[in-house]
Short mmCIF file of C-alpha atoms in Angstrom, two decimals:
data_model
loop_
_atom_site.label_atom_id
_atom_site.label_comp_id
_atom_site.label_asym_id
_atom_site.label_seq_id
_atom_site.Cartn_x
_atom_site.Cartn_y
_atom_site.Cartn_z
CA MET A 1 9.84 -119.83 -52.81
CA ASN A 2 10.80 -121.26 -56.15
CA ILE A 3 13.64 -123.72 -55.86
CA ASN A 4 15.43 -124.29 -59.13
CA ALA A 5 18.81 -125.04 -60.63
CA THR A 6 20.24 -121.91 -58.96
CA ILE A 7 20.81 -124.12 -55.93
CA PHE A 8 23.29 -126.25 -57.89
CA GLY A 9 24.98 -123.18 -59.28
CA GLN A 10 25.44 -121.89 -55.76
CA MET A 11 26.77 -125.29 -54.59
CA ILE A 12 29.35 -125.32 -57.37
CA ALA A 13 30.35 -121.73 -56.65
CA PHE A 14 30.54 -122.52 -52.93
CA ALA A 15 32.75 -125.55 -53.52
CA PHE A 16 35.01 -123.53 -55.79
CA PHE A 17 35.40 -120.64 -53.36
CA VAL A 18 36.07 -122.94 -50.41
CA TRP A 19 38.66 -124.81 -52.47
CA PHE A 20 40.24 -121.56 -53.58
CA CYS A 21 40.34 -120.23 -50.02
CA MET A 22 41.79 -123.51 -48.77
CA LYS A 23 44.48 -123.49 -51.41
CA TYR A 24 45.45 -119.85 -51.91
CA VAL A 25 44.25 -117.84 -48.91
CA TRP A 26 44.54 -119.92 -45.75
CA PRO A 27 48.06 -121.41 -46.03
CA PRO A 28 49.97 -118.17 -46.74
CA LEU A 29 48.12 -116.35 -43.97
CA THR A 30 48.81 -119.14 -41.48
CA ALA A 31 52.46 -119.26 -42.50
CA ALA A 32 52.86 -115.49 -42.23
CA LEU A 33 51.21 -115.31 -38.84
CA ALA A 34 53.22 -118.26 -37.51
CA GLU A 35 56.39 -116.61 -38.73
CA ARG A 36 55.44 -113.32 -37.12
CA GLN A 37 54.62 -115.12 -33.88
CA LYS A 38 58.06 -116.68 -33.93
CA LYS A 39 59.68 -113.34 -34.68
CA ILE A 40 57.82 -111.63 -31.85
CA ALA A 41 58.75 -114.43 -29.46
CA GLU A 42 62.39 -114.04 -30.49
CA GLY A 43 62.16 -110.30 -30.05
CA LEU A 44 60.72 -110.67 -26.57
CA GLU A 45 63.40 -113.15 -25.66
CA ALA A 46 66.08 -110.77 -26.89
CA ALA A 47 64.49 -107.97 -24.89
CA ASP A 48 64.52 -110.14 -21.76
CA LYS A 49 68.14 -110.99 -22.36
CA ALA A 50 69.03 -107.35 -22.91
CA GLU A 51 67.27 -106.45 -19.68
CA SER A 52 69.19 -109.02 -17.68
CA ASP A 53 72.39 -107.88 -19.40
CA LEU A 54 71.62 -104.34 -18.41
CA GLU A 55 71.01 -105.39 -14.82
CA GLN A 56 74.30 -107.23 -14.78
CA ALA A 57 76.07 -104.25 -16.25
CA GLN A 58 74.54 -101.97 -13.66
CA VAL A 59 75.72 -104.25 -10.87
CA GLN A 60 79.17 -104.24 -12.43
CA VAL A 61 79.14 -100.48 -12.73
CA ALA A 62 78.17 -100.10 -9.08
CA GLU A 63 80.96 -102.44 -8.08
CA GLN A 64 83.52 -100.60 -10.15
CA LEU A 65 82.30 -97.29 -8.82
CA LYS A 66 82.76 -98.52 -5.27
CA GLU A 67 86.23 -99.79 -6.07
CA ALA A 68 87.15 -96.51 -7.69
CA LYS A 69 85.89 -94.61 -4.68
CA THR A 70 87.97 -96.61 -2.20
CA GLU A 71 90.96 -96.28 -4.47
CA ALA A 72 90.47 -92.56 -4.74
CA SER A 73 90.14 -92.15 -1.00
CA GLY A 74 93.32 -94.24 -0.57
CA ILE A 75 95.17 -92.03 -2.99
CA LEU A 76 93.87 -88.95 -1.25
CA GLU A 77 94.98 -90.21 2.12
CA GLN A 78 98.40 -91.05 0.76
CA ALA A 79 98.69 -87.63 -0.79
CA ASN A 80 97.72 -85.96 2.43
CA LYS A 81 100.31 -87.97 4.30
CA ARG A 82 102.92 -87.12 1.73
CA ALA A 83 102.03 -83.46 1.88
CA SER A 84 102.34 -83.29 5.65
CA GLN A 85 105.57 -85.18 5.35
CA ILE A 86 106.88 -82.64 2.88
CA VAL A 87 105.75 -79.81 5.11
CA ASP A 88 107.48 -81.40 8.10
CA GLU A 89 110.63 -81.90 6.09
CA ALA A 90 110.50 -78.33 4.92
CA LYS A 91 110.00 -77.17 8.49
CA ASP A 92 113.00 -79.19 9.68
CA GLN A 93 115.12 -77.85 6.88
CA ALA A 94 114.04 -74.34 7.61
CA ARG A 95 114.83 -74.78 11.28
CA GLU A 96 118.27 -76.19 10.48
CA GLU A 97 118.94 -73.41 8.05
CA GLY A 98 117.87 -70.85 10.60
CA GLN A 99 120.11 -72.33 13.23
CA ARG A 100 122.93 -72.39 10.79
CA ILE A 101 122.40 -68.73 9.94
CA ILE A 102 122.18 -67.87 13.64
CA ALA A 103 125.38 -69.77 14.36
CA GLY A 104 127.15 -67.99 11.48
CA ALA A 105 125.94 -64.65 12.71
CA GLN A 106 127.06 -65.36 16.26
CA ALA A 107 130.46 -66.43 15.01
CA GLU A 108 130.73 -63.27 12.99
CA ILE A 109 129.64 -61.18 15.97
CA GLU A 110 132.23 -62.89 18.16
CA GLN A 111 134.88 -62.25 15.54
CA GLU A 112 133.82 -58.63 15.30
CA VAL A 113 133.88 -58.29 19.05
CA ASN A 114 137.36 -59.80 19.20
CA ARG A 115 138.50 -57.53 16.45
CA ALA A 116 137.05 -54.54 18.28
CA LYS A 117 138.71 -55.70 21.50
CA GLU A 118 141.98 -56.02 19.67
CA HIS A 119 141.55 -52.63 18.19
CA LEU A 120 140.55 -51.18 21.55
CA ARG A 121 143.50 -52.78 23.12
CA GLY A 122 145.76 -51.07 20.56
CA GLU A 123 143.99 -47.80 21.12
CA VAL A 124 144.26 -48.13 24.90
CA ALA A 125 147.97 -48.89 24.63
CA SER A 126 148.63 -45.82 22.52
CA ILE A 127 146.34 -43.70 24.76
CA ALA A 128 148.17 -45.02 27.79
CA ILE A 129 151.50 -44.19 26.25
CA ALA A 130 150.31 -40.76 25.25
CA GLY A 131 148.97 -40.29 28.77
CA ALA A 132 152.14 -41.47 30.29
CA GLU A 133 154.11 -39.17 27.99
CA LYS A 134 151.98 -36.28 29.11
CA ILE A 135 152.33 -37.29 32.72
CA LEU A 136 156.02 -37.69 32.53
CA GLU A 137 156.47 -34.64 30.28
CA ALA A 138 159.68 -36.07 29.62
CA SER A 139 160.82 -37.83 26.58
CA VAL A 140 160.42 -41.34 27.10
CA ASP A 141 162.22 -43.81 25.13
CA GLU A 142 159.54 -45.31 23.14
CA SER A 143 161.31 -48.45 22.56
CA ALA A 144 162.13 -48.81 26.29
CA HIS A 145 158.60 -48.37 27.38
CA ALA A 146 156.89 -50.16 24.51
CA GLU A 147 157.17 -53.40 26.39
CA LEU A 148 155.51 -51.86 29.38
CA ALA A 149 152.71 -50.44 27.25
CA GLU A 150 152.17 -53.80 25.55
CA LYS A 151 151.83 -55.43 28.93
CA LEU A 152 149.34 -52.84 29.93
CA ALA A 153 147.38 -53.30 26.74
CA ALA A 154 147.33 -57.06 27.13
CA SER A 155 145.93 -56.73 30.62
CA LEU A 156 142.97 -54.82 29.36
CA MET B 1 7.78 -93.59 -54.19
CA ALA B 2 11.50 -94.10 -54.24
CA SER B 3 11.44 -95.20 -57.82
CA GLU B 4 9.83 -91.93 -58.88
CA ALA B 5 12.88 -90.05 -57.79
CA THR B 6 15.24 -92.23 -59.72
CA GLN B 7 13.18 -92.86 -62.80
CA ASP B 8 12.07 -89.90 -64.79
CA GLU B 9 11.38 -91.87 -67.92
CA GLY B 10 9.27 -94.42 -66.14
CA HIS B 11 7.14 -91.80 -64.48
CA GLU B 12 3.85 -92.89 -65.98
CA VAL B 13 4.57 -96.55 -65.71
CA GLU B 14 5.59 -96.22 -62.11
CA LEU B 15 2.61 -94.11 -61.21
CA SER B 16 0.29 -96.67 -62.64
CA GLN B 17 1.98 -99.26 -60.45
CA THR B 18 0.20 -99.97 -57.21
CA GLN B 19 2.17 -100.39 -54.05
CA GLY B 20 1.55 -104.11 -54.16
CA GLU B 21 2.85 -104.28 -57.70
CA TYR B 22 5.93 -102.28 -56.74
CA ILE B 23 6.84 -104.77 -54.05
CA GLN B 24 5.86 -107.73 -56.19
CA HIS B 25 8.12 -106.50 -58.94
CA HIS B 26 11.00 -106.03 -56.53
CA LEU B 27 10.65 -109.61 -55.32
CA GLN B 28 10.91 -111.08 -58.80
CA PHE B 29 14.09 -112.74 -60.00
CA LEU B 30 15.82 -112.30 -63.32
CA THR B 31 15.35 -115.87 -64.45
CA TYR B 32 17.04 -117.68 -67.30
CA GLY B 33 15.74 -121.10 -68.30
CA LYS B 34 13.91 -123.34 -70.67
CA HIS B 35 10.53 -122.04 -71.77
CA PRO B 36 7.71 -124.58 -72.05
CA ASP B 37 7.93 -124.34 -75.84
CA GLY B 38 11.49 -125.64 -75.71
CA HIS B 39 13.68 -122.60 -76.33
CA TRP B 40 16.04 -121.14 -73.74
CA GLY B 41 15.87 -117.53 -72.67
CA LEU B 42 15.04 -114.99 -69.99
CA ALA B 43 11.62 -115.05 -68.39
CA HIS B 44 9.69 -111.82 -68.94
CA SER B 45 7.16 -112.25 -66.17
CA GLU B 46 6.61 -114.16 -62.99
CA GLU B 47 4.33 -116.64 -64.75
CA GLU B 48 6.93 -117.35 -67.39
CA ALA B 49 9.53 -117.89 -64.69
CA GLY B 50 7.17 -120.22 -62.87
CA ASP B 51 6.49 -122.19 -66.05
CA MET B 52 10.20 -122.88 -66.48
CA GLY B 53 10.07 -125.14 -63.45
CA PHE B 54 13.29 -126.48 -62.03
CA MET B 55 15.39 -126.02 -65.16
CA SER B 56 16.02 -122.34 -64.64
CA VAL B 57 18.60 -120.15 -62.98
CA HIS B 58 18.27 -116.85 -61.12
CA VAL B 59 20.87 -114.91 -63.07
CA ASP B 60 20.72 -111.89 -60.75
CA THR B 61 21.23 -113.50 -57.35
CA LEU B 62 23.62 -116.19 -58.56
CA GLY B 63 25.55 -113.58 -60.52
CA TRP B 64 25.89 -111.28 -57.52
CA SER B 65 26.78 -114.23 -55.34
CA ILE B 66 29.62 -115.18 -57.68
CA VAL B 67 30.77 -111.58 -58.07
CA LEU B 68 30.89 -111.13 -54.29
CA GLY B 69 32.57 -114.51 -53.83
CA LEU B 70 35.23 -113.49 -56.32
CA LEU B 71 35.61 -110.16 -54.55
CA PHE B 72 36.26 -112.06 -51.33
CA VAL B 73 38.69 -114.67 -52.63
CA LEU B 74 40.65 -112.32 -54.86
CA SER B 75 41.07 -109.56 -52.28
CA PHE B 76 42.01 -112.07 -49.60
CA LYS B 77 44.37 -113.85 -51.96
CA LYS B 78 46.09 -110.57 -52.69
CA ALA B 79 46.44 -109.87 -48.98
CA ALA B 80 47.60 -113.43 -48.31
CA GLU B 81 50.29 -113.13 -50.97
CA LYS B 82 51.57 -109.95 -49.38
CA ALA B 83 51.40 -111.39 -45.88
CA SER B 84 54.75 -111.61 -44.18
CA ALA B 85 56.22 -111.45 -40.71
CA ALA B 86 56.67 -107.70 -41.14
CA THR B 87 54.26 -105.16 -39.69
CA PRO B 88 50.95 -105.36 -41.58
CA THR B 89 49.21 -102.21 -42.80
CA GLY B 90 45.80 -101.20 -44.07
CA PHE B 91 43.76 -103.90 -45.73
CA GLN B 92 46.37 -106.47 -44.77
CA ASN B 93 45.62 -105.69 -41.15
CA PHE B 94 41.91 -106.09 -41.68
CA VAL B 95 42.36 -109.44 -43.41
CA GLU B 96 44.53 -110.71 -40.58
CA TRP B 97 42.00 -109.52 -38.04
CA VAL B 98 39.20 -111.42 -39.78
CA PHE B 99 41.46 -114.41 -40.22
CA GLU B 100 42.33 -114.53 -36.53
CA PHE B 101 38.72 -114.04 -35.51
CA VAL B 102 37.61 -117.03 -37.60
CA GLU B 103 40.59 -119.13 -36.58
CA GLN B 104 39.89 -118.47 -32.91
CA ASN B 105 36.26 -119.48 -33.28
CA VAL B 106 37.20 -122.66 -35.11
CA LYS B 107 39.82 -123.50 -32.48
CA ASP B 108 37.39 -122.95 -29.63
CA THR B 109 34.67 -125.08 -31.16
CA PHE B 110 36.31 -127.73 -33.30
CA HIS B 111 38.68 -129.99 -31.41
CA GLY B 112 40.60 -131.93 -33.95
CA THR B 113 42.77 -131.48 -36.96
CA ASN B 114 40.99 -130.73 -40.16
CA SER B 115 42.43 -128.58 -42.90
CA LEU B 116 39.02 -127.94 -44.48
CA ILE B 117 36.95 -126.50 -41.68
CA ALA B 118 38.86 -123.27 -41.01
CA PRO B 119 38.99 -122.10 -44.66
CA LEU B 120 35.39 -123.22 -45.02
CA ALA B 121 34.39 -121.08 -42.05
CA LEU B 122 36.35 -118.09 -43.37
CA THR B 123 34.73 -118.41 -46.78
CA ILE B 124 31.25 -118.68 -45.30
CA PHE B 125 31.73 -115.74 -42.95
CA CYS B 126 33.16 -113.32 -45.49
CA TRP B 127 31.00 -114.37 -48.38
CA VAL B 128 27.75 -114.26 -46.41
CA ILE B 129 28.65 -110.89 -44.92
CA LEU B 130 29.29 -109.47 -48.39
CA MET B 131 26.04 -110.91 -49.71
CA ASN B 132 24.12 -109.58 -46.72
CA PHE B 133 25.66 -106.15 -47.16
CA MET B 134 24.00 -105.89 -50.56
CA ASP B 135 20.85 -105.33 -48.55
CA LEU B 136 22.13 -101.90 -47.54
CA VAL B 137 22.37 -100.73 -51.12
CA PRO B 138 19.28 -98.57 -51.71
CA VAL B 139 16.62 -100.89 -53.11
CA ASP B 140 16.02 -99.07 -56.38
CA ILE B 141 19.50 -98.17 -57.57
CA LEU B 142 20.72 -101.45 -59.04
CA PRO B 143 17.33 -102.56 -60.44
CA TRP B 144 17.04 -99.13 -62.10
CA LEU B 145 20.52 -99.59 -63.57
CA ALA B 146 19.59 -103.03 -64.86
CA GLN B 147 16.36 -101.67 -66.35
CA THR B 148 18.23 -98.81 -68.00
CA ILE B 149 20.76 -101.19 -69.52
CA SER B 150 18.15 -103.71 -70.71
CA GLY B 151 15.80 -100.93 -71.81
CA SER B 152 12.75 -102.57 -70.28
CA HIS B 153 10.95 -101.48 -67.13
CA GLU B 154 9.71 -104.96 -66.68
CA THR B 155 13.21 -106.32 -66.06
CA ALA B 156 13.34 -107.87 -62.63
CA PHE B 157 16.65 -107.59 -60.81
CA ARG B 158 17.39 -108.68 -57.26
CA VAL B 159 20.74 -107.85 -55.78
CA VAL B 160 20.77 -109.49 -52.35
CA PRO B 161 21.76 -113.13 -52.94
CA THR B 162 20.87 -114.22 -49.40
CA THR B 163 17.24 -113.25 -49.96
CA ASP B 164 17.09 -116.08 -52.47
CA PRO B 165 16.44 -119.44 -50.76
CA ASN B 166 18.31 -121.15 -53.59
CA ILE B 167 21.48 -119.41 -52.52
CA THR B 168 21.17 -120.04 -48.78
CA LEU B 169 19.95 -123.60 -49.19
CA GLY B 170 22.68 -124.23 -51.74
CA MET B 171 25.22 -123.37 -49.09
CA SER B 172 23.49 -125.16 -46.24
CA PHE B 173 23.07 -128.36 -48.25
CA SER B 174 26.73 -128.23 -49.19
CA VAL B 175 27.41 -128.12 -45.47
CA PHE B 176 24.95 -131.00 -45.03
CA PHE B 177 26.88 -133.14 -47.51
CA LEU B 178 30.05 -132.37 -45.60
CA ILE B 179 28.31 -133.45 -42.38
CA ILE B 180 27.36 -136.78 -43.96
CA PHE B 181 30.82 -137.16 -45.50
CA TYR B 182 32.69 -136.56 -42.24
CA SER B 183 30.23 -138.64 -40.19
CA ILE B 184 30.87 -141.61 -42.46
CA LYS B 185 34.58 -140.92 -42.73
CA VAL B 186 35.12 -140.68 -38.98
CA LYS B 187 32.58 -143.20 -37.69
CA GLY B 188 32.16 -145.47 -40.68
CA THR B 189 28.85 -146.17 -42.40
CA GLY B 190 27.85 -148.55 -39.62
CA GLY B 191 28.77 -146.11 -36.90
CA PHE B 192 26.85 -143.33 -38.58
CA LEU B 193 23.72 -145.48 -39.01
CA LYS B 194 24.07 -146.77 -35.46
CA GLU B 195 24.08 -143.23 -34.20
CA LEU B 196 20.82 -142.64 -36.03
CA ALA B 197 19.15 -145.89 -34.99
CA PHE B 198 20.43 -146.77 -31.53
CA GLN B 199 20.38 -143.37 -29.88
CA PRO B 200 19.17 -141.98 -27.58
CA PHE B 201 17.09 -144.92 -26.26
CA GLY B 202 19.03 -148.05 -27.21
CA TRP B 203 18.39 -150.60 -29.95
CA LYS B 204 15.03 -151.80 -28.63
CA MET B 205 13.50 -148.44 -29.39
CA MET B 206 14.97 -148.26 -32.88
CA PRO B 207 11.90 -146.92 -34.78
CA PHE B 208 11.43 -144.27 -32.15
CA ASN B 209 15.10 -143.33 -32.28
CA LEU B 210 14.97 -143.02 -36.05
CA LEU B 211 11.91 -140.86 -35.74
CA ILE B 212 13.89 -138.47 -33.55
CA GLU B 213 17.32 -138.60 -35.15
CA VAL B 214 16.49 -138.48 -38.86
CA PRO B 215 14.43 -135.26 -38.67
CA THR B 216 17.09 -133.80 -36.39
CA LEU B 217 19.71 -134.50 -39.03
CA LEU B 218 17.57 -133.19 -41.88
CA ALA B 219 16.53 -130.13 -39.93
CA LYS B 220 20.15 -128.96 -39.73
CA PRO B 221 20.61 -127.82 -43.36
CA VAL B 222 17.03 -126.66 -43.71
CA SER B 223 17.10 -124.50 -40.61
CA LEU B 224 20.61 -123.27 -41.41
CA GLY B 225 19.58 -122.11 -44.88
CA LEU B 226 16.13 -120.82 -44.01
CA ARG B 227 17.32 -118.85 -40.98
CA LEU B 228 19.64 -116.78 -43.14
CA TYR B 229 17.10 -116.49 -45.93
CA GLY B 230 14.29 -115.49 -43.56
CA ASN B 231 16.26 -112.81 -41.78
CA LEU B 232 17.50 -111.18 -44.94
CA TYR B 233 14.22 -111.56 -46.81
CA ALA B 234 12.37 -109.87 -43.97
CA GLY B 235 14.98 -107.10 -43.90
CA GLU B 236 14.65 -106.60 -47.65
CA LEU B 237 10.87 -106.51 -47.39
CA VAL B 238 11.01 -103.83 -44.69
CA PHE B 239 13.34 -101.77 -46.88
CA LEU B 240 10.81 -102.08 -49.72
CA LEU B 241 7.95 -101.02 -47.45
CA ILE B 242 10.00 -98.08 -46.22
CA ALA B 243 10.67 -97.12 -49.84
CA LEU B 244 6.89 -96.57 -50.20
CA PHE B 245 6.84 -93.81 -47.56
CA GLY B 246 7.76 -91.04 -49.96
CA VAL B 247 10.04 -88.44 -48.48
CA TYR B 248 9.66 -89.81 -44.94
CA GLN B 249 11.59 -92.87 -46.01
CA LEU B 250 14.88 -91.10 -45.30
CA PRO B 251 14.83 -91.19 -41.46
CA ALA B 252 12.98 -94.51 -41.47
CA HIS B 253 15.48 -95.95 -43.90
CA PHE B 254 18.34 -94.73 -41.74
CA ILE B 255 16.93 -96.31 -38.58
CA TRP B 256 16.23 -99.64 -40.24
CA ALA B 257 19.64 -99.62 -41.96
CA ALA B 258 21.34 -99.02 -38.62
CA PHE B 259 19.42 -101.91 -37.13
CA HIS B 260 20.10 -104.05 -40.15
CA LEU B 261 23.78 -103.34 -39.79
CA LEU B 262 23.66 -105.56 -36.69
CA ILE B 263 21.79 -108.34 -38.49
CA VAL B 264 24.21 -108.49 -41.41
CA PRO B 265 27.32 -109.69 -39.52
CA LEU B 266 25.28 -111.52 -36.90
CA GLN B 267 23.62 -113.79 -39.45
CA ALA B 268 26.94 -114.42 -41.16
CA PHE B 269 28.47 -115.28 -37.81
CA ILE B 270 25.59 -117.62 -36.90
CA PHE B 271 25.87 -119.42 -40.23
CA MET B 272 29.60 -119.86 -39.72
CA MET B 273 29.36 -120.98 -36.10
CA LEU B 274 26.58 -123.50 -36.79
CA THR B 275 28.60 -124.92 -39.67
CA ILE B 276 31.57 -125.40 -37.35
CA VAL B 277 29.39 -126.91 -34.62
CA TYR B 278 27.66 -129.34 -36.99
CA LEU B 279 30.95 -130.45 -38.49
CA SER B 280 32.55 -130.85 -35.09
CA GLN B 281 29.60 -133.02 -34.03
CA ALA B 282 30.03 -135.04 -37.21
CA CYS B 283 33.70 -135.63 -36.40
CA GLU B 284 33.11 -136.60 -32.78
CA HIS B 285 32.67 -140.12 -31.51
CA HIS B 286 29.88 -140.76 -29.08
#
């Protein structure tokens, strides 16, 4: 073990390196790490906030969904009601129309029947006259007996 | 011998070297100093280096120590300049990892505000680790390079700065001066002397207290420096002995290197932690 001036050389070098480290290495590293720490903390905070925002949004979405569902079911119900109403109305109209058609038909039938009766009456009168002519074999004054035949026809 | 493999030119010289001489030569420093006849220059043998006395410098270990120190500060400075709040990558990541490791240790141990201790601890940790790692460079490569460059097989060249007690004691005594400085700064000269004289048994037992406290104080830098030196010197010596095994040195070298890989950071960590502990004691009031 030979101790010599190397020991002073090492002390000077040591002092220099420590000074250098203290001045040029430590402060920038500390500053950078502190800044990063701050940034990370901010990031985490933002993430927390975003999470709570998301939760809130989800609650809102659920609420809106529920609202929309009730609204939709309301609309559906209303539509159903309206549809049955329309059907009922249509049924009523159809019934009315039917009755109207039936009434018209009956009236027409009655008219036809009357006309036929009238016609028949005419026919019967002429048949009766012809019959009477044949029965009497004699010339009958048509104009004298027309009244009689009319009476007969009207009684039919 | 390991040197046979690397040195064709020095075949005869190396063969004539005994194993003792091989190790002896590897434990010699490249010394620059004042020769007894008054002129300055490199020592060419161990005797010449011894004759120089205190006024000499180990060019090899001090040189490597400074080179490795520069490697540390410059690479860390580069990383520190690039450091930002953005995502770190590569070497930047490594630097921040080391930084946080040291900072955490300082925070856990040193309770107070002191802008010197954390950078001091970082410097010690990184620098000592780098110096210790030189031990894992095969023992003959760099000396062979130095001998090739200088052209003399007698050139001594040691590459592991922490196997030089001058280096380790230089650091530990710097720490010692800081201990004294902070003791006096925090407690005052009177407080510091009182701590030496009136503890642990009160003022009536002052001589006895001094007998306990003064060696305790002085033992701090000595043990701090010699612990590091001893561990690395022993490791270096085992590597040299292994280098004498011939071809069998390869597995043996591997095993010892793997074991040494644990010692390298451990010793750096111990040096750093003890520095922090001593300085935190110096800054504490009793």
